[in-house]
Short mmCIF file of C-alpha atoms and ligand atoms in Angstrom, two decimals:
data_model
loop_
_atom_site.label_atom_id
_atom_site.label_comp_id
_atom_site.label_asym_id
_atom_site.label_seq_id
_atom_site.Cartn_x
_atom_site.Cartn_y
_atom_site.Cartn_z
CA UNK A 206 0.00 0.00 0.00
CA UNK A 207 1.52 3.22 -0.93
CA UNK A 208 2.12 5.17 1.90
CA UNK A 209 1.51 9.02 2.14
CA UNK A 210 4.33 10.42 3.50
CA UNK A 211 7.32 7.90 1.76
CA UNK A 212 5.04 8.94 -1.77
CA UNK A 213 5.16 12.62 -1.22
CA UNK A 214 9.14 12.24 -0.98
CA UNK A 215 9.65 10.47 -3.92
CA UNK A 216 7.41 12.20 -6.35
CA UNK A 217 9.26 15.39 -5.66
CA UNK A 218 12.16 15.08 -8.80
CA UNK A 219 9.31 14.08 -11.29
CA UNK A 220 7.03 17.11 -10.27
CA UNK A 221 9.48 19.41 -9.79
CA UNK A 222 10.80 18.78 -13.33
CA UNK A 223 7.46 18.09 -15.13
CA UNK A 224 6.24 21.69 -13.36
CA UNK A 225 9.60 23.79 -14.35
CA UNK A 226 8.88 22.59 -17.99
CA UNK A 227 5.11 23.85 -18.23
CA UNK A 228 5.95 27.10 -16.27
CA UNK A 229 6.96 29.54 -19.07
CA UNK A 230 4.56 28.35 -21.54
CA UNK A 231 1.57 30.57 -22.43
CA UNK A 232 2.82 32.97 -19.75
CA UNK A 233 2.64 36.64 -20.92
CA UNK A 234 5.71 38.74 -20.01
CA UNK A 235 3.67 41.82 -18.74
CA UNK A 236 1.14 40.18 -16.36
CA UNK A 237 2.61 37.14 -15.39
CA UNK A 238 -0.78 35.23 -15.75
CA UNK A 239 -1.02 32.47 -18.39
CA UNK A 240 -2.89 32.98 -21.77
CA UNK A 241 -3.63 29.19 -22.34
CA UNK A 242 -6.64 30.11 -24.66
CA UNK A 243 -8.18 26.74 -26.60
CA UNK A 244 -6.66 26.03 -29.87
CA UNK A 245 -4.10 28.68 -29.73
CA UNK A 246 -0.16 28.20 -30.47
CA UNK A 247 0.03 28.18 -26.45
CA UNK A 248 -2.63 25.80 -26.17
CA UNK A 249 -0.44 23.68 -29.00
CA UNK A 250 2.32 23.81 -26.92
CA UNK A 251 0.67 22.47 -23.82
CA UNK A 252 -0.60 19.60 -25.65
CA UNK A 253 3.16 18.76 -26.97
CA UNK A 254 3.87 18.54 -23.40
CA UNK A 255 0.98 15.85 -22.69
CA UNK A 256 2.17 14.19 -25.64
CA UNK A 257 5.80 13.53 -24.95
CA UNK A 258 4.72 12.71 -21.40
CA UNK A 259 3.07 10.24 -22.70
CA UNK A 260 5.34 8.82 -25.29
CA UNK A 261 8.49 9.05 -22.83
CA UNK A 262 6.52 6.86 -20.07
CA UNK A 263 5.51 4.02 -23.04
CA UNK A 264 1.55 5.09 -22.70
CA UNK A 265 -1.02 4.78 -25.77
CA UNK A 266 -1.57 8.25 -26.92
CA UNK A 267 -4.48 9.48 -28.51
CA UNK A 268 -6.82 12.34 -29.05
CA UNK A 269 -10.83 11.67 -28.61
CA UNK A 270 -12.82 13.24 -31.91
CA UNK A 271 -13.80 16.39 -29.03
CA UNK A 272 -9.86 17.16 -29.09
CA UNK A 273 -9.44 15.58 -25.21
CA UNK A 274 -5.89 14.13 -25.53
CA UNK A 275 -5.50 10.33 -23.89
CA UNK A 276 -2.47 8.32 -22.34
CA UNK A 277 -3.06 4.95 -21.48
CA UNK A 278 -1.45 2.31 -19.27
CA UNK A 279 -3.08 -1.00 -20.30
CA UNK A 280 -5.73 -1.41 -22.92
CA UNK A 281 -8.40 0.90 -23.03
CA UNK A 282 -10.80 -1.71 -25.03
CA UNK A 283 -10.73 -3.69 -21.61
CA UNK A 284 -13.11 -1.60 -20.51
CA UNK A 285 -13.66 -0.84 -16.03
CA UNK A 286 -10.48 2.07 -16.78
CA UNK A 287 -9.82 4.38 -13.98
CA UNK A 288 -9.21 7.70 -15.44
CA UNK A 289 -8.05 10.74 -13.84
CA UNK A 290 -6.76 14.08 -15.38
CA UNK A 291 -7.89 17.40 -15.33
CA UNK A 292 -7.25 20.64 -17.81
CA UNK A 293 -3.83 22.96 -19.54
CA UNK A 294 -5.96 25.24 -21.04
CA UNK A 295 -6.40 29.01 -18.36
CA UNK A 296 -8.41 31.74 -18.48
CA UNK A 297 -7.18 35.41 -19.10
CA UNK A 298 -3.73 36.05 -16.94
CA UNK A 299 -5.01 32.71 -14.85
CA UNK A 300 -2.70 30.96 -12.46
CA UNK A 301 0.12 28.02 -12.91
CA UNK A 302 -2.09 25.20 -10.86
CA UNK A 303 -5.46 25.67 -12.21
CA UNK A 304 -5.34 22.54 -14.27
CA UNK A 305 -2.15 21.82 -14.54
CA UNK A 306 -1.63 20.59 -11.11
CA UNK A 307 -4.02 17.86 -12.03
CA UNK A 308 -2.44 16.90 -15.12
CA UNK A 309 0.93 17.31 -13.92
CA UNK A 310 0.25 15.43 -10.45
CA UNK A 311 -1.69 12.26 -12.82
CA UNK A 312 1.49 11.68 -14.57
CA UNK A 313 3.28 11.62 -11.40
CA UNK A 314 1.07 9.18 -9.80
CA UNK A 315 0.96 7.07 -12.43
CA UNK A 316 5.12 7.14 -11.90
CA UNK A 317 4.36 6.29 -8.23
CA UNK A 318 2.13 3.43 -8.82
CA UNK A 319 4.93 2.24 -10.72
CA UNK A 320 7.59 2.46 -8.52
CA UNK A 321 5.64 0.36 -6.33
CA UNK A 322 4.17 -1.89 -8.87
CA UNK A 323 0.92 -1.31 -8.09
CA UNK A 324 -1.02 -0.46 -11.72
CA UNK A 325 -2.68 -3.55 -11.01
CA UNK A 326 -4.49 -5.55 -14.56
CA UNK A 327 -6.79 -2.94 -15.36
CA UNK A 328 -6.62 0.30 -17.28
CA UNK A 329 -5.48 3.37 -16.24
CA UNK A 330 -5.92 6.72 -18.38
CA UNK A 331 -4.74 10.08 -18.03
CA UNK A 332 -6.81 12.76 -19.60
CA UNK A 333 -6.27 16.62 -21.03
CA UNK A 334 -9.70 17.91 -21.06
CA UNK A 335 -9.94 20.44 -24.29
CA UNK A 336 -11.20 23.85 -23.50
CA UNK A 337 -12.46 23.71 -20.40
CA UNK A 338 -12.55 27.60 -18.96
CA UNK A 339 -14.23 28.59 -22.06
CA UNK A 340 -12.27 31.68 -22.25
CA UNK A 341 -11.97 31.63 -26.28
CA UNK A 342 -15.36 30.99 -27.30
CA UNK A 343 -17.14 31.44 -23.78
CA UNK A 344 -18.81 27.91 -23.29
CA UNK A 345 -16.74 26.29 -20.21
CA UNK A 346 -15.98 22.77 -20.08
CA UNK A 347 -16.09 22.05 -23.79
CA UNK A 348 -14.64 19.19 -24.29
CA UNK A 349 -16.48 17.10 -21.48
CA UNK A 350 -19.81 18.62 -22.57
CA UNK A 351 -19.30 17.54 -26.05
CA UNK A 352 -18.04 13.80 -24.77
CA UNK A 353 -21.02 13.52 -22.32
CA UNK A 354 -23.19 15.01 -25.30
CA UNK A 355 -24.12 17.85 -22.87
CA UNK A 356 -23.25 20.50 -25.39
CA UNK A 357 -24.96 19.75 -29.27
CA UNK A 358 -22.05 19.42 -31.28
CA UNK A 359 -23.40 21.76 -33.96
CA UNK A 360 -24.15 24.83 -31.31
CA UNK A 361 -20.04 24.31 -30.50
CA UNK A 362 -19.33 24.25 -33.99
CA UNK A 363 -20.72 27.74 -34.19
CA UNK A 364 -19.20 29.40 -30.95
CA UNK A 365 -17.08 32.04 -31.88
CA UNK A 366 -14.55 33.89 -30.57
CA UNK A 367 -13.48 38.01 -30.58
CA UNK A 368 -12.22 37.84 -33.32
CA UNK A 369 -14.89 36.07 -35.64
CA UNK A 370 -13.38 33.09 -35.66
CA UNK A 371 -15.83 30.09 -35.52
CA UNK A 372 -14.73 27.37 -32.74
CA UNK A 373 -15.26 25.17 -36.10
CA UNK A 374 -12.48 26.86 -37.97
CA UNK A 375 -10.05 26.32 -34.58
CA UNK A 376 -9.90 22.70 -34.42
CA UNK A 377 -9.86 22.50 -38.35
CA UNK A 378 -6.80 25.20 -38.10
CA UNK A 379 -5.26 22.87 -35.04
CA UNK A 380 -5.28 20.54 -37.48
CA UNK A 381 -8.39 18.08 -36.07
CA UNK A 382 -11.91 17.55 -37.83
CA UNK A 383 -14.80 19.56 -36.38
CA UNK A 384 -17.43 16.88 -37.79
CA UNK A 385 -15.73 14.65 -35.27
CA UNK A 386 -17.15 16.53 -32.25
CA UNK A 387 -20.14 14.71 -30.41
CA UNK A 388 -20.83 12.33 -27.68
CA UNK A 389 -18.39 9.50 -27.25
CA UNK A 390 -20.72 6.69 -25.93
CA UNK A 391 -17.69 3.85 -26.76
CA UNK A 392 -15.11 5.99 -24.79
CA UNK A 393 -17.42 6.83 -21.73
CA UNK A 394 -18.67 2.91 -21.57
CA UNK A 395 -14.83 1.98 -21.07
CA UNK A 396 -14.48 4.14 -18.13
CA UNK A 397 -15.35 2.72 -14.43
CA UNK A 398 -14.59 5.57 -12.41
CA UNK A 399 -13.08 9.11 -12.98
CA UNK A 400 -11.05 11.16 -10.48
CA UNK A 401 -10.19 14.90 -10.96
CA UNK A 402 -7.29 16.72 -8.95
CA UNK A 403 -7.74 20.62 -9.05
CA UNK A 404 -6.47 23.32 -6.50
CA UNK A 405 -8.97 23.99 -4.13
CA UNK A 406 -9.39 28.36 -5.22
CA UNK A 407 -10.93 28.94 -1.78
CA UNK A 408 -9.64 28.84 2.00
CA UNK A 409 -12.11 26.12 2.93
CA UNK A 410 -9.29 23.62 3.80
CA UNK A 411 -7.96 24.98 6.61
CA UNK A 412 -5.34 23.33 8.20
CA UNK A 413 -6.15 20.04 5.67
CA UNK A 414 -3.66 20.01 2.60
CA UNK A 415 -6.26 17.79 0.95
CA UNK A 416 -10.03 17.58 0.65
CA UNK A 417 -12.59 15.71 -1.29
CA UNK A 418 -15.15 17.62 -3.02
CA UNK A 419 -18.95 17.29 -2.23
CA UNK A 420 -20.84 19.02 -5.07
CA UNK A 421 -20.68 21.82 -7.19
CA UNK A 422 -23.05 24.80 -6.87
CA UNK A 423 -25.44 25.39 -9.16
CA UNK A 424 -24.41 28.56 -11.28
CA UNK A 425 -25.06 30.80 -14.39
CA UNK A 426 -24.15 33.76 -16.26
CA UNK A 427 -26.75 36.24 -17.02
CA UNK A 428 -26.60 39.47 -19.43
CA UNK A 429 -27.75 42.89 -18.39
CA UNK A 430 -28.35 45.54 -21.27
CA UNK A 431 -28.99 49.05 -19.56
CA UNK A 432 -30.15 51.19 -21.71
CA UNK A 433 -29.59 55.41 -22.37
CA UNK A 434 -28.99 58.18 -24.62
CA UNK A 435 -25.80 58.93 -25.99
CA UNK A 436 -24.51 62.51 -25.58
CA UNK A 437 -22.32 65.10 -24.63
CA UNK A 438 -20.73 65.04 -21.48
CA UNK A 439 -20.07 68.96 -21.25
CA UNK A 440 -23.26 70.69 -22.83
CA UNK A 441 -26.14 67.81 -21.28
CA UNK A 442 -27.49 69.12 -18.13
CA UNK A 443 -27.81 67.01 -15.63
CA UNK A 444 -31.18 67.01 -15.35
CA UNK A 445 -31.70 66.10 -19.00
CA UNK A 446 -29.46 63.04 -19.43
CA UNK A 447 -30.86 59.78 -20.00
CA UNK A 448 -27.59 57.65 -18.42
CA UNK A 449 -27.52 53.92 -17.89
CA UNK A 450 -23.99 53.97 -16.03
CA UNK A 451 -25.83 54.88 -12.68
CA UNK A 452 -28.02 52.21 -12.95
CA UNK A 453 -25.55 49.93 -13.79
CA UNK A 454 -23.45 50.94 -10.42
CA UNK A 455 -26.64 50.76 -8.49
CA UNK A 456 -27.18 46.72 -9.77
CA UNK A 457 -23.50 46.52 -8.97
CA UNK A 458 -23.63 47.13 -5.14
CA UNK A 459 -27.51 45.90 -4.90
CA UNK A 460 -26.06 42.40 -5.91
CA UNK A 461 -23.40 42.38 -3.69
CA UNK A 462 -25.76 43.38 -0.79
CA UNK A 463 -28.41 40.46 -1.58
CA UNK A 464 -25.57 37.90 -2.47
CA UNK A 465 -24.46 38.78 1.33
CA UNK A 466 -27.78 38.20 2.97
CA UNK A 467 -28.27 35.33 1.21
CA UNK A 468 -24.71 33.42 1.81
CA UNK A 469 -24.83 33.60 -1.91
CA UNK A 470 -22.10 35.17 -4.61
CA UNK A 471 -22.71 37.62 -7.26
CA UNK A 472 -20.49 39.37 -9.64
CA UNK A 473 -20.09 41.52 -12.27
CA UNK A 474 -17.06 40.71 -13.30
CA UNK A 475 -17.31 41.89 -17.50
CA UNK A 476 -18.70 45.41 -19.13
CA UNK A 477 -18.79 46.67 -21.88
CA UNK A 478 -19.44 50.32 -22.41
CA UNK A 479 -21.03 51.83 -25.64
CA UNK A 480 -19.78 54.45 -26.93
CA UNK A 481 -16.89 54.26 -24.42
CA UNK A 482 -15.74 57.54 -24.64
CA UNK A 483 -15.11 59.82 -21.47
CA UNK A 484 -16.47 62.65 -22.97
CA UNK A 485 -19.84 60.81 -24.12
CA UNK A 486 -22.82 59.65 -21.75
CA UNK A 487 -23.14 56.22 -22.56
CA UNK A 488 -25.89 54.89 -24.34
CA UNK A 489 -25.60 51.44 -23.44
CA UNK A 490 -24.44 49.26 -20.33
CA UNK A 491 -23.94 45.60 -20.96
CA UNK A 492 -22.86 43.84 -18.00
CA UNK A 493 -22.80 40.00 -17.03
CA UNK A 494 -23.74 38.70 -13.80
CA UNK A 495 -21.89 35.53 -12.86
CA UNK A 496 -23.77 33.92 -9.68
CA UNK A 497 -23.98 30.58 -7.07
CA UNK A 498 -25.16 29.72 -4.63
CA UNK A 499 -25.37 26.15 -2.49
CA UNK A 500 -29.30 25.79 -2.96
CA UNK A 501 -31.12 26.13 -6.60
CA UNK A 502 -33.93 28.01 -5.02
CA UNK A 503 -31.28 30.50 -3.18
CA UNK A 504 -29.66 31.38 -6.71
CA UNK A 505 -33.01 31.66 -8.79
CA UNK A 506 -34.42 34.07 -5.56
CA UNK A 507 -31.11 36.13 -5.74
CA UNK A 508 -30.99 36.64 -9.68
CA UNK A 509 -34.81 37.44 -9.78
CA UNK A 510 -34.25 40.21 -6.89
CA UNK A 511 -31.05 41.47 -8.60
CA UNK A 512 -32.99 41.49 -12.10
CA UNK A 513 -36.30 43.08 -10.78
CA UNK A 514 -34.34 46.03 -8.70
CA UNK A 515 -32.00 46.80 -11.80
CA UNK A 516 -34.24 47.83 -14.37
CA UNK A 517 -32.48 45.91 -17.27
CA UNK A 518 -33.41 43.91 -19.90
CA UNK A 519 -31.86 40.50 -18.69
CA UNK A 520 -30.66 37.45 -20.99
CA UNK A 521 -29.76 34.28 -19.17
CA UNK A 522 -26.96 33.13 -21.18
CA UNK A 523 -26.11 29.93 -19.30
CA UNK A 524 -26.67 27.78 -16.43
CA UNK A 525 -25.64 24.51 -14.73
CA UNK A 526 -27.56 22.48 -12.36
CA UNK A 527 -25.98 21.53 -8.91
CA UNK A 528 -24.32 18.58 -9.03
CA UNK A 529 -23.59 15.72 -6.08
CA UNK A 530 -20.90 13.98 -7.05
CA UNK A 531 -20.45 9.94 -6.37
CA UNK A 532 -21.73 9.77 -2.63
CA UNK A 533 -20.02 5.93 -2.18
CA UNK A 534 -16.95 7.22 -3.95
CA UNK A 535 -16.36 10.55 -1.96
CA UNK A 536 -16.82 8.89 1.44
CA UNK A 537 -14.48 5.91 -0.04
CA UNK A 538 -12.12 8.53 -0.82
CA UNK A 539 -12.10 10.55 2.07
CA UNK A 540 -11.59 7.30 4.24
CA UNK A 541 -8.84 6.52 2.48
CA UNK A 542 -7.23 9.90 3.16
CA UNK A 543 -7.65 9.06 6.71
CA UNK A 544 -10.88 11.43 7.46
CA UNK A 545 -10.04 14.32 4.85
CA UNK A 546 -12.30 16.90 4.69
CA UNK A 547 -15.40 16.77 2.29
CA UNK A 548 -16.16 20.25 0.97
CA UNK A 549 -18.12 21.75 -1.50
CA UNK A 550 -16.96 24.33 -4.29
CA UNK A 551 -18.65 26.98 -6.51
CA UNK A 552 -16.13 26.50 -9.30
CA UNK A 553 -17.39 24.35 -12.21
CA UNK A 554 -15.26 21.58 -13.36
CA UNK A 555 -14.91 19.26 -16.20
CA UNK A 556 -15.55 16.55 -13.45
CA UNK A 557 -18.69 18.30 -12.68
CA UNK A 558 -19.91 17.10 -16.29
CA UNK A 559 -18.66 13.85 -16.05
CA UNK A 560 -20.43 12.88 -12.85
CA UNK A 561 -23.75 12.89 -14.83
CA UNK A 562 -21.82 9.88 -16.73
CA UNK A 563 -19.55 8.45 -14.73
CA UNK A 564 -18.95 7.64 -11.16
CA UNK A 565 -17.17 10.57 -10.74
CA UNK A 566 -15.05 12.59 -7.50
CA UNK A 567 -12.36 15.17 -6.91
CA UNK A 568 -9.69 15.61 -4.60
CA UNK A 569 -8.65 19.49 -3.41
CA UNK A 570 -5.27 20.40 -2.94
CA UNK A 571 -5.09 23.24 -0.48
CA UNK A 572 -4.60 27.17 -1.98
CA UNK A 573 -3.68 29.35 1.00
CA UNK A 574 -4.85 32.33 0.28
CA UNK A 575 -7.64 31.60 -1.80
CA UNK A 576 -7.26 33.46 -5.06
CA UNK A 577 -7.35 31.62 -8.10
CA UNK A 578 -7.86 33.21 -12.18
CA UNK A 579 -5.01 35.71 -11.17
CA UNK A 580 -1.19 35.57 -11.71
CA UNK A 581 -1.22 35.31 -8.05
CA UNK A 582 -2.40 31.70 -7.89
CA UNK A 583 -0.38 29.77 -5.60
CA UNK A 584 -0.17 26.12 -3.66
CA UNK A 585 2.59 25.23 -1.52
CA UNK A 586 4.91 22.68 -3.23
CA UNK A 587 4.45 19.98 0.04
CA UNK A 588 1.07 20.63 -0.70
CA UNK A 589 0.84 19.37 -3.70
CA UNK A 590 2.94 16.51 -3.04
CA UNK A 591 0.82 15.16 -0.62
CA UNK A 592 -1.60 15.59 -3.52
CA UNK A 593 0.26 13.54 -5.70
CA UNK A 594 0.60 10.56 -2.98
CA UNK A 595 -3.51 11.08 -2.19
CA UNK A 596 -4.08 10.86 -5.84
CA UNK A 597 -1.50 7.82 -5.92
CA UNK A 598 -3.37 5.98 -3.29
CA UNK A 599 -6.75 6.67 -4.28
CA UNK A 600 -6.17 5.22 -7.72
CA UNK A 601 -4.16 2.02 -6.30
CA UNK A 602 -7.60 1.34 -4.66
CA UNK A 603 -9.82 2.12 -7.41
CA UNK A 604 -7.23 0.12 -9.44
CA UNK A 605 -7.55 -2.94 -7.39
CA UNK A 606 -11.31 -2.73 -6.92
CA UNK A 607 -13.23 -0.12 -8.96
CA UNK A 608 -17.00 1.34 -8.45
CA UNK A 609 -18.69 -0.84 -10.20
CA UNK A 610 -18.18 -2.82 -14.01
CA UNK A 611 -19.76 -3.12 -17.08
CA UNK A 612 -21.53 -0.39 -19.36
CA UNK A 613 -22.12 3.51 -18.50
CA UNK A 614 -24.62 4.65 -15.94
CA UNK A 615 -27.26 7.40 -18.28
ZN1 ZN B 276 -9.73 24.35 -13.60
#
């Protein structure tokens, strides 16, 4: 049995070396956040990296017709695979760990299980999930949506980015064929069990480097459109302007107010201004609300209030149902971290869209401070070794004795 402590010591040298070479990739010189943007020349790069990992270790490498990129110890046709993996892709001047610490720390798990022998007979995968913040063409979680057949192939097809460029176009650019997107039934009916390690990007572990997540909080992005008059800032009385800005500010602090009361979050966290000129009263506000909250009823409450007190014309642009992930496999899990901490998060997660699938759970490796999407990301480096040697033990036991066999749950 692998043991926690001995593991964490002797994945060091493989993370330490597998981290130094993803660090400068994508990484913009001014900010110091990564620009990791789906089917971009950084994105290419990342997925060299998965590639040569998994060509130096001896794995089966392929990439799934949604653009997910595979490594494989054992035969993936067996079928009962535990599979664990996470994302490279970031959002705007995001962090180092977001993603790649799961990627990164599955590699060196897999490296642990062999050092102690302990793949077992059945198949083990490790999994790059394509686009999953959505930052490019603003539909999160991409490629799992389009494997679980959550997201209609020809709607993704059609997503486009700033620039006018379809997400069609993208993958035919990166070289891959967009009529290949859909759901995967053959790959998700190999699959017994799925396991995603992400950094936590909250201060709900405390004085536990590791947790294992609960659910994910239901959550949505809504658009605002406040509407005005453009005119001239120096020869408009004040009396006569027709200005959505002030409206906009008031829906600003009103949803931080009712997020409060309700142990809910809100955020405007994108504007757009038109005509964006500081000698012009706007004529238009669009803003988007991102919000979550624990309870379904709590989060449609909150966005009705915030929507009825603003005055805008609201769109609801997305939305994703709460989901409880595996309740067997997270109390398996946290038993087998001896007692770690189950937690819930309000991030959203390509194992969030698995879990309607697959037996799926997550393991949280602690951020200190809490901030994550910021150059300012951080998790100690003990930290995630210990992450490594929880992942490394929770897939030795899945290994030896997964959730369950045969064909998909629906
Ligand atoms: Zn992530």
């Amino acid at each position: 049995m692998i043991d926690p402590e001995e593991a964490s010591a002797q994945a060091e040298d493989g993370f330490r070396r597998m981290w130094a070479e993803l660090l400068p990739v994508g990484r913009h010189g001014g900010s110091g956040g990564y620009r990791r943007h789906a089917w971009t020349a950084a994105d290419a790069e990342c997925r060299a990296w998965f590639e040569e990992q998994a060509r130096t270790r001896g794995l089966a490498y392929e990439v799934d017709g949604n653009g997910n990129q595979w490594a494989w110890s054992g035969d993936p046709a067996a079928g009962g695979a535990v599979v664990t993996g996470s994302h490279l892709d970031s959002v705007p001047d995001g962090g180092a760990f977001d993603g790649p610490l799961g990627v990164v720390s599955a590699f060196a798990a897999l490296d642990l299980l062999r050092e102690h022998d302990a793949t077992g007979s059945r198949p083990l995968g490790i999994v790059n999930f394509g686009d999953e913040e959505g930052a490019r063409f603003g539909v999160a979680c991409v490629g799992s949506r389009l494997m679980t057949g959550v997201l209609d192939p020809g709607r993704a097809r059609a997503l486009t980015d700033d620039g006018g460029v379809t997400l069609a176009t993208a993958v035919e650019r990166a070289g891959r064929d967009p009529s290949a997107l859909g759901r995967d039934e053959e790959r998700l009916s190999r699959i017994a069990a799925f396991v995603e390690l992400h950094v936590e990007q909250g201060r709900n572990l405390g004085d536990a480097p590791i947790g294992v997540a609960s659910a994910i909080w239901p959550h949505g992005r809504w658009r605002f459109d406040f509407r005005g008059q453009a005119n001239h800032a120096g020869t408009t009385r004040m009396e006569d302007r027709r200005d959505p800005m002030p409206a906009f500010a008031a829906a600003v602090l009103d949803a931080q107010e009712r997020a409060r009361r309700a142990g809910a979050l809100a955020t405007f966290g994108k504007v757009a201004v038109e005509p964006n000129g500081t000698n012009a009263i706007a004529s238009r506000v669009t803003a988007w609300l991102d919000s979550r909250a624990a309870d379904p009823g709590v989060l449609d409450a909150l966005v009705a209030e915030i929507t009825r007190a603003s005055g805008a014309e609201v769109t609801r642009e997305s939305y994703t149902p709460v989901v409880d992930f595996d309740g067997p496999l997270r109390d398996r899990l946290a038993g087998l971290l001896g007692g770690a901490p189950v937690l819930p998060t309000g991030a959203g997660h390509d194992a969030g869209i698995l879990a309607s699938a697959i037996p799926t759970a997550m393991l949280f490796v602690r951020n200190p401070t809490g901030v994550s999407h910021s150059p300012e990301e951080h998790a100690e480096r003990a930290d995630c070794l210990a992450g490594v040697a929880a992942l490394a033990r929770v897939l030795e036991d899945l290994l030896a004795d997964p959730v369950r066999e045969g064909p998909a749950r629906r």
